Amino acid sequence: MAGRLLLRACTTTTLQLRSNVVARPLHRAMSTAKGIPTDEEQATGLERRALQALKRGKDPYSILKPKQYAGTKEDPHIVPCTGTKRLVGCLCEEDNTAIIWFWLHEGDAQRCPSCGSHYKLVHNELPH
Ligand SMILES: [Zn+2]
C-alpha cells in the first residue's frame, strides 16, 4: 500500500531529491498519463469477469459471504443449483455433530426432515 502510494506520488508530481538533482516522474511503458492502473483496469480473465459481475451486484463465484436466511416458509434457505436437484446437508442445531442429508428438488420449498427448516432450490447459471 505504501509502495503504491509512493509510486502514485512519483507519477503525478516531480520530486526534487537534492538541490540540483530532479527526479522525473515514473511512467509505465504504455502509460496513458493516468498513473498506476487500478485492480479493475489491470484484471484479466476470470478475475476481470468476477469484478465486473460484482460491480453489477452479482456473485457468480460465491466470493462474498452467503446471505443469512431465517429458514421459515416465507424466508427459506436459498440453494443455488445448475440442475434439477441437489443434495443438501442441514446442521439442524448449532452444536450438532451429525449432518442431516436430504435431496432438494426443484419446485416449492422443502423442509428438513429433522428440524423443519425450509429450503428452496433456485436455478443458477454459471458464467462460463
Ligand atoms: Zn435440519
mmCIF file with all atom_site columns, C-alpha atoms in Angstrom, residues 49-50 53-54 56 58-63 124-127:
data_model
loop_
_atom_site.group_PDB
_atom_site.id
_atom_site.type_symbol
_atom_site.label_atom_id
_atom_site.label_alt_id
_atom_site.label_comp_id
_atom_site.label_asym_id
_atom_site.label_entity_id
_atom_site.label_seq_id
_atom_site.pdbx_PDB_ins_code
_atom_site.Cartn_x
_atom_site.Cartn_y
_atom_site.Cartn_z
_atom_site.occupancy
_atom_site.B_iso_or_equiv
_atom_site.pdbx_formal_charge
_atom_site.auth_seq_id
_atom_site.auth_comp_id
_atom_site.auth_asym_id
_atom_site.auth_atom_id
_atom_site.pdbx_PDB_model_num
ATOM 1  C CA . ARG A 1 49  ? -15.262 -11.310 -15.110 1.00 0.00 ? 49  ARG A CA 1
ATOM 2  C CA . ALA A 1 50  ? -15.688 -11.671 -11.340 1.00 0.00 ? 50  ALA A CA 1
ATOM 3  C CA . ALA A 1 53  ? -20.138 -9.270  -12.044 1.00 0.00 ? 53  ALA A CA 1
ATOM 4  C CA . LEU A 1 54  ? -19.581 -7.881  -8.532  1.00 0.00 ? 54  LEU A CA 1
ATOM 5  C CA . ARG A 1 56  ? -23.402 -5.413  -11.348 1.00 0.00 ? 56  ARG A CA 1
ATOM 6  C CA . LYS A 1 58  ? -23.946 -10.459 -8.804  1.00 0.00 ? 58  LYS A CA 1
ATOM 7  C CA . ASP A 1 59  ? -21.728 -13.033 -7.114  1.00 0.00 ? 59  ASP A CA 1
ATOM 8  C CA . PRO A 1 60  ? -21.345 -15.861 -9.659  1.00 0.00 ? 60  PRO A CA 1
ATOM 9  C CA . TYR A 1 61  ? -18.342 -17.498 -7.987  1.00 0.00 ? 61  TYR A CA 1
ATOM 10 C CA . SER A 1 62  ? -19.614 -17.246 -4.372  1.00 0.00 ? 62  SER A CA 1
ATOM 11 C CA . ILE A 1 63  ? -16.859 -14.837 -3.372  1.00 0.00 ? 63  ILE A CA 1
ATOM 12 C CA . ASN A 1 124 ? -28.232 -20.700 -11.024 1.00 0.00 ? 124 ASN A CA 1
ATOM 13 C CA . GLU A 1 125 ? -26.382 -20.398 -14.310 1.00 0.00 ? 125 GLU A CA 1
ATOM 14 C CA . LEU A 1 126 ? -22.611 -20.456 -14.140 1.00 0.00 ? 126 LEU A CA 1
ATOM 15 C CA . PRO A 1 127 ? -21.000 -17.542 -16.008 1.00 0.00 ? 127 PRO A CA 1
#
